[in-house]
Coordinates of C-alpha atoms in Angstrom, one line a residue:
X541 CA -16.9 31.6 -42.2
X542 CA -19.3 34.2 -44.0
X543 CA -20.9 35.1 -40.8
X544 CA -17.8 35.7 -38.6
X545 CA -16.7 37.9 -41.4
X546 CA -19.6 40.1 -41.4
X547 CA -19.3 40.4 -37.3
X548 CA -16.1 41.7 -37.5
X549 CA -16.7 44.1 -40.5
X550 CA -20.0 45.3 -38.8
X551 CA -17.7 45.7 -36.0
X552 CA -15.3 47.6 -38.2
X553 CA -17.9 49.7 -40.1
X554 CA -19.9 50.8 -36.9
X555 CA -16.9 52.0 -35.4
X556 CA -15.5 53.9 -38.7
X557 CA -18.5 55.5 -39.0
X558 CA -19.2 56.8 -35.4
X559 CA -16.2 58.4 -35.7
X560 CA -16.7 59.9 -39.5
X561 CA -20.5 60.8 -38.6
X562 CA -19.1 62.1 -35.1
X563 CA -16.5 65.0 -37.2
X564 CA -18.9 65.7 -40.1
X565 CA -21.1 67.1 -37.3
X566 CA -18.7 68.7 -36.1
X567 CA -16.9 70.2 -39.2
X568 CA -20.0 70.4 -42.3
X569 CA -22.1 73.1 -42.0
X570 CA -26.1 71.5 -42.4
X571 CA -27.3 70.9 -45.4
X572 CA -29.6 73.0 -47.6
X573 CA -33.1 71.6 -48.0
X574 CA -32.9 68.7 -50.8
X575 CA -36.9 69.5 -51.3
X576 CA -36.9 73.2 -52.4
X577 CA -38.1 72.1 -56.3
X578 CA -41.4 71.3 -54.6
X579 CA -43.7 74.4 -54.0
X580 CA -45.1 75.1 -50.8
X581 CA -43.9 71.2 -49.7
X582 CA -41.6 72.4 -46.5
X583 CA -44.1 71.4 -44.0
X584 CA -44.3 67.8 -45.6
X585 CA -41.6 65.1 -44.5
X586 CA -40.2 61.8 -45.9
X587 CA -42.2 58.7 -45.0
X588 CA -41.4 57.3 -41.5
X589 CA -38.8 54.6 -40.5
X590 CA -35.6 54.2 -39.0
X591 CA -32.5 53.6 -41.3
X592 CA -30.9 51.6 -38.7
X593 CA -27.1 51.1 -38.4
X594 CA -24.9 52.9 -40.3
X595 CA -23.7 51.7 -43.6
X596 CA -25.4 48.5 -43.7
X597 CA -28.6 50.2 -42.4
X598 CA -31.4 47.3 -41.4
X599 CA -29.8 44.9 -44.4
X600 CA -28.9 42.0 -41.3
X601 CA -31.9 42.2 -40.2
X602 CA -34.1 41.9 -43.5
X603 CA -31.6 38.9 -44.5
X604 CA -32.2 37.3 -41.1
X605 CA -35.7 37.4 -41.1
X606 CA -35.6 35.9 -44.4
X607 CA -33.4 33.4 -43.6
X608 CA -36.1 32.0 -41.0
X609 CA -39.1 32.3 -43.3
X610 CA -40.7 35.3 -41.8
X611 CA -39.4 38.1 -44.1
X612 CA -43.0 39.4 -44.0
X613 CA -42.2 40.3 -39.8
X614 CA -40.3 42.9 -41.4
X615 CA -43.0 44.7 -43.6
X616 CA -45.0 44.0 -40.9
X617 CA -43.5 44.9 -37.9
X618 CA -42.3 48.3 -39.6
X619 CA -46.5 49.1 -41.2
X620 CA -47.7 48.5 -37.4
X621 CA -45.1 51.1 -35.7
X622 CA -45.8 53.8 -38.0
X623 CA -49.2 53.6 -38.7
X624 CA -48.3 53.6 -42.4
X625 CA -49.0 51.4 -45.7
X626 CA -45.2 52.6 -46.6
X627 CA -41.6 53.3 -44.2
X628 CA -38.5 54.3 -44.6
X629 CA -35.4 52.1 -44.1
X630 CA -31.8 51.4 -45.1
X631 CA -31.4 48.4 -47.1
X632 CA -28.5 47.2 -49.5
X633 CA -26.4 50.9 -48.7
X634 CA -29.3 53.0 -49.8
X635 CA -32.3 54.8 -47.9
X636 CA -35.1 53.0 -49.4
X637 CA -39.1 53.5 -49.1
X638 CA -40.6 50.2 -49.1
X639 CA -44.4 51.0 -50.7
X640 CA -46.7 48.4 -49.3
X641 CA -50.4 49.4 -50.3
X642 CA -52.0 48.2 -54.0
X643 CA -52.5 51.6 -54.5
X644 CA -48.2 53.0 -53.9
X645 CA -47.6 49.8 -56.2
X646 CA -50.0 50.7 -58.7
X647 CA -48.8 54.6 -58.3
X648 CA -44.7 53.3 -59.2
X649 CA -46.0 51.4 -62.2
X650 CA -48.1 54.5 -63.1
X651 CA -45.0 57.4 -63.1
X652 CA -42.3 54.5 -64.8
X653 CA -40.0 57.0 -66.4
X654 CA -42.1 60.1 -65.5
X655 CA -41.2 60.2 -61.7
X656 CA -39.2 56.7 -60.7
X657 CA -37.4 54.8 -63.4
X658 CA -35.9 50.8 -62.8
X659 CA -32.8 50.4 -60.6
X660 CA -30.6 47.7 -59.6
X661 CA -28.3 47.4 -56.6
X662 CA -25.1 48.0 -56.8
X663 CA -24.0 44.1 -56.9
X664 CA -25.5 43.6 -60.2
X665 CA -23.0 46.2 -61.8
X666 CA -20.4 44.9 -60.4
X667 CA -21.7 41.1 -61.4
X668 CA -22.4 41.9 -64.7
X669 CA -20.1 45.0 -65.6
X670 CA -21.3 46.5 -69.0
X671 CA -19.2 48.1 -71.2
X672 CA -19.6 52.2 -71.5
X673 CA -22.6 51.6 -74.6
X674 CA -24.9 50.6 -71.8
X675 CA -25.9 49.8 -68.8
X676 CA -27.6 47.5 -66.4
X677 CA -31.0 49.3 -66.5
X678 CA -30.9 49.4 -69.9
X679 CA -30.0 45.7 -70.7
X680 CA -32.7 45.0 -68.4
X681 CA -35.3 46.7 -70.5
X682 CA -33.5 44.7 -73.4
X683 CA -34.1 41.3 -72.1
X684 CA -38.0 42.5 -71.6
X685 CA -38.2 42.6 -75.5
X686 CA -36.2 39.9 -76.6
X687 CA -38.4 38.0 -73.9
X688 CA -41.3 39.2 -75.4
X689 CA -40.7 38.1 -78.9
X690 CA -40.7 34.4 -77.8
X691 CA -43.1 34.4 -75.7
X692 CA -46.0 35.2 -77.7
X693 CA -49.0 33.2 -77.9
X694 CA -47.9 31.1 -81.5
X695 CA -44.3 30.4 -79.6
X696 CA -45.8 29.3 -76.9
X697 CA -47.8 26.9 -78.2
X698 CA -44.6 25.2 -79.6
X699 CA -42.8 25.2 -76.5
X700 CA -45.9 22.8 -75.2
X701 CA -43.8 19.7 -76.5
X702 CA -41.1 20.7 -75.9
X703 CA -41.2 21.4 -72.3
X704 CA -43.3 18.1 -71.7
X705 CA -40.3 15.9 -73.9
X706 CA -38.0 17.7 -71.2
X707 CA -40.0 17.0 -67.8
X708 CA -40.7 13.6 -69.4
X709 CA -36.4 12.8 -69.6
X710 CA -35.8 14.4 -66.4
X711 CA -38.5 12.0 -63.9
X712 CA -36.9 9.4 -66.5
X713 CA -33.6 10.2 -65.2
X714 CA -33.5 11.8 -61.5
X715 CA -37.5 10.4 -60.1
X716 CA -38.6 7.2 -61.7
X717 CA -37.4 4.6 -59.3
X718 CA -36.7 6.4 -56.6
X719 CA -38.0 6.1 -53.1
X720 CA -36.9 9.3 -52.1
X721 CA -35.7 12.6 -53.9
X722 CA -34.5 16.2 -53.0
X723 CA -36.7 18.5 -54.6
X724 CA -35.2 21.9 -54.3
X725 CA -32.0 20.6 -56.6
X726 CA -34.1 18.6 -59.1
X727 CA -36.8 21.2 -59.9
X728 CA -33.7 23.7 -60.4
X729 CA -31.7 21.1 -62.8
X730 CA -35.1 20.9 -64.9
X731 CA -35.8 24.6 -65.0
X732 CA -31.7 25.7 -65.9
X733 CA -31.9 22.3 -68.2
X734 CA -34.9 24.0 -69.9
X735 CA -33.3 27.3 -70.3
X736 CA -29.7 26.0 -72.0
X737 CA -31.7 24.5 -74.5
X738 CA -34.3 27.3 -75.1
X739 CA -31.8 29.8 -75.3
X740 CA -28.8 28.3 -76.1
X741 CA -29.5 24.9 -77.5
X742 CA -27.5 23.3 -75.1
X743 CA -28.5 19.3 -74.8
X744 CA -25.1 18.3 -73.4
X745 CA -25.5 17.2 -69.6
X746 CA -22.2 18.0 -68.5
X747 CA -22.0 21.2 -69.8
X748 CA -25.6 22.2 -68.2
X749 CA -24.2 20.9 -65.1
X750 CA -21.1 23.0 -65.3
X751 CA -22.9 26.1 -66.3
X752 CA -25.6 25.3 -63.5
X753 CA -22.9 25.6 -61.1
X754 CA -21.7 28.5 -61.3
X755 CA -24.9 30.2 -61.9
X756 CA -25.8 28.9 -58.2
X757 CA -22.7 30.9 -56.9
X758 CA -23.9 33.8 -59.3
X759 CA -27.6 34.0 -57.8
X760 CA -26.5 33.9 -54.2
X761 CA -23.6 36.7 -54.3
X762 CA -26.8 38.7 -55.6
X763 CA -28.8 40.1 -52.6
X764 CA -25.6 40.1 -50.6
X765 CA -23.5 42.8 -48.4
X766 CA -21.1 43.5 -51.1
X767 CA -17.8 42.1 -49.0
X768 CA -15.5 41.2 -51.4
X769 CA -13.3 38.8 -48.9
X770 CA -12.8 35.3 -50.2
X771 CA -15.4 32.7 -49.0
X772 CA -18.3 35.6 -49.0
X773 CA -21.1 35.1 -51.2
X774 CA -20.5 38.0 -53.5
X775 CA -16.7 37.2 -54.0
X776 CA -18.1 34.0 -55.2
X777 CA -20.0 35.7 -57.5
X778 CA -17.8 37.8 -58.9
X779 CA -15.8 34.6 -59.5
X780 CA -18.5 32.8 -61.1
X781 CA -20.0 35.7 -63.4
X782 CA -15.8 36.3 -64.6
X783 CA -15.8 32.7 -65.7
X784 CA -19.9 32.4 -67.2
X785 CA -18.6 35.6 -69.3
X786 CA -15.4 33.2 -70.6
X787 CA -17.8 30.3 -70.9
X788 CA -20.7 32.7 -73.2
X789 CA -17.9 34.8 -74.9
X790 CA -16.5 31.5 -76.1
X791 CA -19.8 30.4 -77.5
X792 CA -20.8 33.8 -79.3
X793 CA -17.3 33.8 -81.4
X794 CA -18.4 30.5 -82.8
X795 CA -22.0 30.9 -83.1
X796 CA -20.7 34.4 -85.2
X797 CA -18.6 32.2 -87.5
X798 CA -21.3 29.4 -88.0
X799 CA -23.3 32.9 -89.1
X800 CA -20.8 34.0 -91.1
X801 CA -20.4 30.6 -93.0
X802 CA -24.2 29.4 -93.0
X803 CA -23.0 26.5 -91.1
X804 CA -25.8 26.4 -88.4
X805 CA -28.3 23.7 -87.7
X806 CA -31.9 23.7 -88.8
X807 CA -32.3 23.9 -84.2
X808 CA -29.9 26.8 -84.0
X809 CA -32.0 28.7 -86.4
X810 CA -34.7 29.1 -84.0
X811 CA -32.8 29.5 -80.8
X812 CA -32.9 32.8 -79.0
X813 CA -28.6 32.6 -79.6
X814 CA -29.3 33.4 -83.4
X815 CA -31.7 36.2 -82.3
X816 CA -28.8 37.8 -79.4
X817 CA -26.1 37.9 -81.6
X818 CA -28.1 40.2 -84.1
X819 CA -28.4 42.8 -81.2
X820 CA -27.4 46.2 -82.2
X821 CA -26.5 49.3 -80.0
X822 CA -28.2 52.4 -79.9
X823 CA -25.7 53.9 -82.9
X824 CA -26.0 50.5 -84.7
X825 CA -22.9 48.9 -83.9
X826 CA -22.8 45.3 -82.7
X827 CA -23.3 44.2 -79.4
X828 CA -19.9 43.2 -78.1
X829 CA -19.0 39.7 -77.1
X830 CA -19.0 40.7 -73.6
X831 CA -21.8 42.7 -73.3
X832 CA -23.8 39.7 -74.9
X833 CA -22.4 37.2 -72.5
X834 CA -24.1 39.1 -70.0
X835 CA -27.2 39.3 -71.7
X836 CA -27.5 35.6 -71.7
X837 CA -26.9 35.2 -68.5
X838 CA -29.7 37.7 -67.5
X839 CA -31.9 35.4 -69.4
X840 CA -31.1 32.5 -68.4
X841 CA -31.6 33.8 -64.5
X842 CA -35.1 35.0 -65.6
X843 CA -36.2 31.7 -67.1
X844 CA -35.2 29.6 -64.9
X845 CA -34.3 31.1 -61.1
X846 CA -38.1 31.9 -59.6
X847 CA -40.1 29.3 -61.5
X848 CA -38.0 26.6 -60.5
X849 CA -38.9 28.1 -56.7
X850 CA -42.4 28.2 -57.5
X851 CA -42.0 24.4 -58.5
X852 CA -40.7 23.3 -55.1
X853 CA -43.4 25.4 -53.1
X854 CA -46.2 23.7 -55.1
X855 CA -44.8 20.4 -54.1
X856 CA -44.6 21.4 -50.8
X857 CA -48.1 22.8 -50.3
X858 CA -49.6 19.5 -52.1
X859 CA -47.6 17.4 -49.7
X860 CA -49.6 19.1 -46.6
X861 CA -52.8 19.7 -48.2
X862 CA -54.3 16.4 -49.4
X863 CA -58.0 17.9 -50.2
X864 CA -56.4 20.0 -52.6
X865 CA -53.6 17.0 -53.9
X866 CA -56.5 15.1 -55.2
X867 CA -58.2 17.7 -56.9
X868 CA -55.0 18.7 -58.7
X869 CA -54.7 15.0 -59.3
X870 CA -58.1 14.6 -60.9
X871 CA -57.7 17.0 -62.8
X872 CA -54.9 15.9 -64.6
X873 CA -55.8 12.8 -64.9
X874 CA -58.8 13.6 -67.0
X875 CA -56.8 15.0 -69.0
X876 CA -54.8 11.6 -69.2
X877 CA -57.9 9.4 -70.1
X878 CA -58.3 11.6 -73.1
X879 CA -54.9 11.3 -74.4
X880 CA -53.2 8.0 -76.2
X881 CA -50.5 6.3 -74.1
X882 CA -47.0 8.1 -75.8
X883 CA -49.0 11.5 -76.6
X884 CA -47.6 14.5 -75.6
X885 CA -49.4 17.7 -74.0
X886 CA -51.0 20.5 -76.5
X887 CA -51.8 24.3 -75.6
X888 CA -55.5 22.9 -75.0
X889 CA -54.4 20.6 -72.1
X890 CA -52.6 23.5 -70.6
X891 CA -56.2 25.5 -70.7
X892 CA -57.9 22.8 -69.1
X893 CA -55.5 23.1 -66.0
X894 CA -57.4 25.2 -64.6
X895 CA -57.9 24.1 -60.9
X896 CA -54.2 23.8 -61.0
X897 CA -53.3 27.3 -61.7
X898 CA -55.8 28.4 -59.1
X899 CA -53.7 26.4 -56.8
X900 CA -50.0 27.9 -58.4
X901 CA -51.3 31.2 -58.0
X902 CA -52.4 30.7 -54.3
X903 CA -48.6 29.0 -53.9
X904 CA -47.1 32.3 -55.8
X905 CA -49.2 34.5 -53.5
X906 CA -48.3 32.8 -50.3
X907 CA -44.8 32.4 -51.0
X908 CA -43.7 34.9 -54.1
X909 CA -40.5 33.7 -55.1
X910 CA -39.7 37.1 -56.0
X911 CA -40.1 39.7 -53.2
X912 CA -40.2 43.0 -55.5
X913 CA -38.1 45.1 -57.3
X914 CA -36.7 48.1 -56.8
X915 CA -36.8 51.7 -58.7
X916 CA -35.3 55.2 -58.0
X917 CA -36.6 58.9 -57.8
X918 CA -36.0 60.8 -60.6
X919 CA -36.9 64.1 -59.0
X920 CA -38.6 65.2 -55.4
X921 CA -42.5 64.4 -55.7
X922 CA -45.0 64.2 -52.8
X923 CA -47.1 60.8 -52.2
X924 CA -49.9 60.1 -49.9
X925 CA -48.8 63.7 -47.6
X926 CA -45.0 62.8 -47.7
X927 CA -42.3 64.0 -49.8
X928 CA -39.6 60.7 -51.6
X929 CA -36.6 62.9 -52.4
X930 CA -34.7 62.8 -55.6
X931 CA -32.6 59.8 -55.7
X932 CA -34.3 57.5 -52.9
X933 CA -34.7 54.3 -53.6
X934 CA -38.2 52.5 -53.7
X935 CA -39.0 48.8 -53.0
X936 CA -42.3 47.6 -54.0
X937 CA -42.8 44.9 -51.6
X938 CA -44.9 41.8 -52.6
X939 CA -45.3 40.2 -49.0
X940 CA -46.6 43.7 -48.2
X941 CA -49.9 43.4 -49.9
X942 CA -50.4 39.4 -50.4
X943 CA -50.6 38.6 -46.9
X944 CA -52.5 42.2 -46.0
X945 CA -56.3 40.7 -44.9
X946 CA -57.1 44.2 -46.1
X947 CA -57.0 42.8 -49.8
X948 CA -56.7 38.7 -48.9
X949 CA -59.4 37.6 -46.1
X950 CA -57.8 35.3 -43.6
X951 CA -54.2 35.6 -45.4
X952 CA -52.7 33.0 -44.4
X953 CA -55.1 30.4 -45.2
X954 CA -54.4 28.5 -48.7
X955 CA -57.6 28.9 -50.5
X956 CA -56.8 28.5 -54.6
X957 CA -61.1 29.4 -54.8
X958 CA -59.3 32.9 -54.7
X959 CA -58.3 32.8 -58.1
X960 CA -61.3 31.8 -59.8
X961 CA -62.6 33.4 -62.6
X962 CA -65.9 35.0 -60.8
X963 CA -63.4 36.6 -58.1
X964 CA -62.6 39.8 -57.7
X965 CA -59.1 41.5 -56.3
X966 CA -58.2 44.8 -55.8
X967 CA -55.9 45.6 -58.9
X968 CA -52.3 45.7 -58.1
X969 CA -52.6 43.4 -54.4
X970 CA -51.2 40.3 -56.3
X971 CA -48.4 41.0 -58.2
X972 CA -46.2 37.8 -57.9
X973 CA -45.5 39.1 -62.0
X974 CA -45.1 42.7 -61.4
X975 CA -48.5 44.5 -63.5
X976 CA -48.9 47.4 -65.6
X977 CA -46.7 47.6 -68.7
X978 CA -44.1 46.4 -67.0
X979 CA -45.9 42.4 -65.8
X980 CA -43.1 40.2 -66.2
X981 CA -42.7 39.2 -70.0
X982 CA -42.1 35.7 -69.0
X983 CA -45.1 34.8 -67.3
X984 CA -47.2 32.9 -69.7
X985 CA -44.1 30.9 -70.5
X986 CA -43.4 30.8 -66.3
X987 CA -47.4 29.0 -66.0
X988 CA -46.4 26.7 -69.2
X989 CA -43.2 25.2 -67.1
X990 CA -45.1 24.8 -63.7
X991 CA -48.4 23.4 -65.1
X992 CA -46.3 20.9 -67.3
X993 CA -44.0 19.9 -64.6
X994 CA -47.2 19.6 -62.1
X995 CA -48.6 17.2 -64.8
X996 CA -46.0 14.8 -65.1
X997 CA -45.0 14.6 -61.2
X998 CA -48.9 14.0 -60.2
X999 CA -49.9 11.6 -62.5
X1000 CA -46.8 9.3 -61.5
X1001 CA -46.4 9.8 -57.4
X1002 CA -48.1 10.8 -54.4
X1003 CA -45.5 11.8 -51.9
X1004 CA -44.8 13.4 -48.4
X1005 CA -42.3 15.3 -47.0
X1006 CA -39.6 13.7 -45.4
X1007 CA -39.1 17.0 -42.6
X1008 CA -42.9 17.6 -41.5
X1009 CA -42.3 20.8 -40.6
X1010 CA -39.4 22.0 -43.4
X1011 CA -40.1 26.0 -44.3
X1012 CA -39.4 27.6 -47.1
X1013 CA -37.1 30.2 -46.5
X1014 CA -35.2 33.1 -48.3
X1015 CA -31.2 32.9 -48.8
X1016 CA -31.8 35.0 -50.4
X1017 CA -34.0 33.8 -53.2
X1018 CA -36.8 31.7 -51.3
X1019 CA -35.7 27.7 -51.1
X1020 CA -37.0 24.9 -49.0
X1021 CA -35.0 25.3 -45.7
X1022 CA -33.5 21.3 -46.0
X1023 CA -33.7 21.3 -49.6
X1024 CA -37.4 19.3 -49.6
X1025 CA -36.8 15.6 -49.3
X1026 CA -39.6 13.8 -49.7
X1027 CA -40.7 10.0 -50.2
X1028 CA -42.6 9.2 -53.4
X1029 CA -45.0 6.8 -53.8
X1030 CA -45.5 5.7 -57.7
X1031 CA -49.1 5.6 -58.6
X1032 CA -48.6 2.1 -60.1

């Protein structure tokens, strides 16, 4: 249904827009230079590309090639024709520079605020509309700090048990006794299960369940072609963030009166919920209801949505690698034989797992469930010989440097001896995190979840995929094609 829709409007759009570009030719005198701040810069140009069809640009494409697992084709494809480590295109309604060398990532991490500063397409304003006190960009930067306050390195170390209790109730519930499971689903429900109680202290299934739902719809109405037509992803969306706003609005009211009356739980003490609803502006008023609803939901996404990705790939790479299966396994169960029968995992066992983050990191550089983020020109500056004019988008592209054999011999080869501690990389080629001052705040808590969760599936099932030959793919955010079936075999 979604796809004939976007035939006809492309048919729609192209046609509209031959006609409008045909009379602005016609009628508009040409525009004045949009690089005369720059001295002596008129003989440079903007970077190379093609901004494909109008309006929606080379969007289809990108989301097609993503949609078949070779979203990389597109970096690729594009660096090879222009002879560049960075091109132009059209992507999500803007012209957009995709940078593509450690050294342009490295150089937008660098000029943060000075010459490019953090933007958003347009479908997250409309997603999570902010009142006039802020803004997206702004509630982004936000969530970065709140993040940061619970994720230091005495917080983490009391999430150890608590993540393990969790992964321990959910094999309990959706793996043990199973002879064959759906991966993608159950590695999402433990992630979003993790968040609602982390941030919200949520234990009540149905409710998780609920709220999971319509976060799905949320996530995929994200990186869409904003056609609000019902039965497109992004008018589900819209739907789902109106009623996660009802749903969190709800919530904060109460929590404020449990506040107000010192009526709250020993657990809700602690929980980032008490933290939130302490938020002030910038002119020291409280946060309103609605702009903390969507400042829950941006945190919930972040703690759950791309480690729950990385959690599937890892299965999926153990399944066809079995050299690298057993010395995950071994690992792990090492640190089993030192460990009573009922004790849980401390911070040390996560430091032991070392092996195992050398083979996460090789699974987050091979397949990065995040693809990059995006920032915006404050003013006209020249990089590398060409000029980005004020207001372009930029897309650091993660695909663009993992898989480059310029900074990753043989690329596509899954080598986790990559990572170890004696290696060297060139700074800024793997950057599943982000780097700079601006590395994702989350990670250490991301490598807690994935570590934990690789403990407790490996040291209870071997397994193989059902689909031999399953990809994972990107629709938009980067899931197993079929959802990973696979059969497990219990160790006992």
């Amino acid at each position: 249904m979604e796809a004939f829709i976007h035939f006809l409007l492309l048919l729609v759009i192209l046609f509209t827009s031959f006609i409008l570009c045909y009379f602005s030719f016609l009628c508009k005198p040409k525009p004045k230079s949009t690089f005369q701040n720059i001295d002596a810069s008129e003989s440079l140009q903007v970077p190379p590309g093609s901004t494909g069809w109008p309006f929606v640009g080379e969007t289809l494409e990108f989301l097609s090639l993503g949609k078949k697992g070779s979203l990389e084709k597109f970096i690729s494809d594009r660096v090879n024709k222009y002879s560049s480590k960075l091109f132009k295109t059209s992507y999500l309604g803007e012209t957009m520079v995709f940078i593509c060398s450690a050294e342009g990532i490295k150089f937008l991490f660098s000029n943060e605020n000075k010459l490019v500063q953090s933007w958003l397409p347009g479908n997250f304003d409309k997603i999570f509309p902010n009142s006039d006190k802020t803004t997206m960009v702004d509630e982004t930067m936000r969530i970065r700090k709140i993040t940061t306050a619970f994720t230091e390195p005495a917080a983490l170390q009391n999430y150890v048990r608590f993540v393990d209790v969790v992964a321990k109730e959910h094999l309990l519930e959706y793996w043990d006794c199973k002879q064959r499971v759906k991966v993608q689903p159950l590695a999402e429900k433990f992630t979003f299960t993790l968040a609602c109680r982390l941030i919200l202290s949520i234990h009540d299934s149905e409710t998780v369940e609920e709220l999971e739902r319509l976060f799905n719809s949320l996530l995929s109405g994200l990186i869409s072609l904003p056609i609000n037509l019902p039965g497109t992803r992004y008018n589900r969306a819209l739907k789902a963030s109106k009623e996660l706003r009802k749903k969190f609005e709800s919530m904060i009211r109460q929590r404020r009166i449990d506040v107000q009356e010192k009526k709250k739980s020993d657990e809700s003490k602690e929980d980032i919920f008490s933290f939130l609803i302490q938020e002030k502006y910038k002119d020291g008023e409280s946060v309103s209801d609605s702009d903390l609803a969507n400042k829950i939901t941006g945190l919930i996404l972040a703690a759950h949505s791309t480690t729950s990705a990385t959690m599937v790939s890892i299965i999926k790479f153990l399944a066809e690698l079995p050299k690298v299966y057993e010395g995950v396994l071994q690992e792990h169960m090492e640190i089993v034989k030192r460990k009573g029968p009922e004790e849980l995992l401390n911070f040390e066992d996560i430091r032991k797992m070392k092996y195992s983050w050398n083979v996460a990191s090789e699974v987050l550089r091979l397949q990065p469930p995040n693809f990059g983020t995006f920032r915006e020109a404050l003013t006209n500056f020249d990089y590398n010989g060409v000029i980005i004019p004020k207001g372009w988008k930029l897309h650091w592209a993660v695909l663009g440097t993992h898989k480059n054999p310029e900074y990753f011999p043989d690329p596509e080869k899954f080598d986790p001896s990559r990572f170890e501690e004696n290696q060297e990389r060139v700074p800024f080629s793997y950057v599943p995190f982000g780097g700079g001052p601006h590395i994702c705040p989350g990670k250490e808590y991301a490598r807690l979840q994935i570590l934990v969760f690789m403990h407790n599936v490996i040291t209870k099932f071997r397994w193989e995929k059902v689909f031999q030959d399953e990809q994972m793919i990107r629709d938009p955010l980067l899931v197993a094609a079929k959802g990973l079936p696979i059969h497990l075999y219990p160790h006992n």
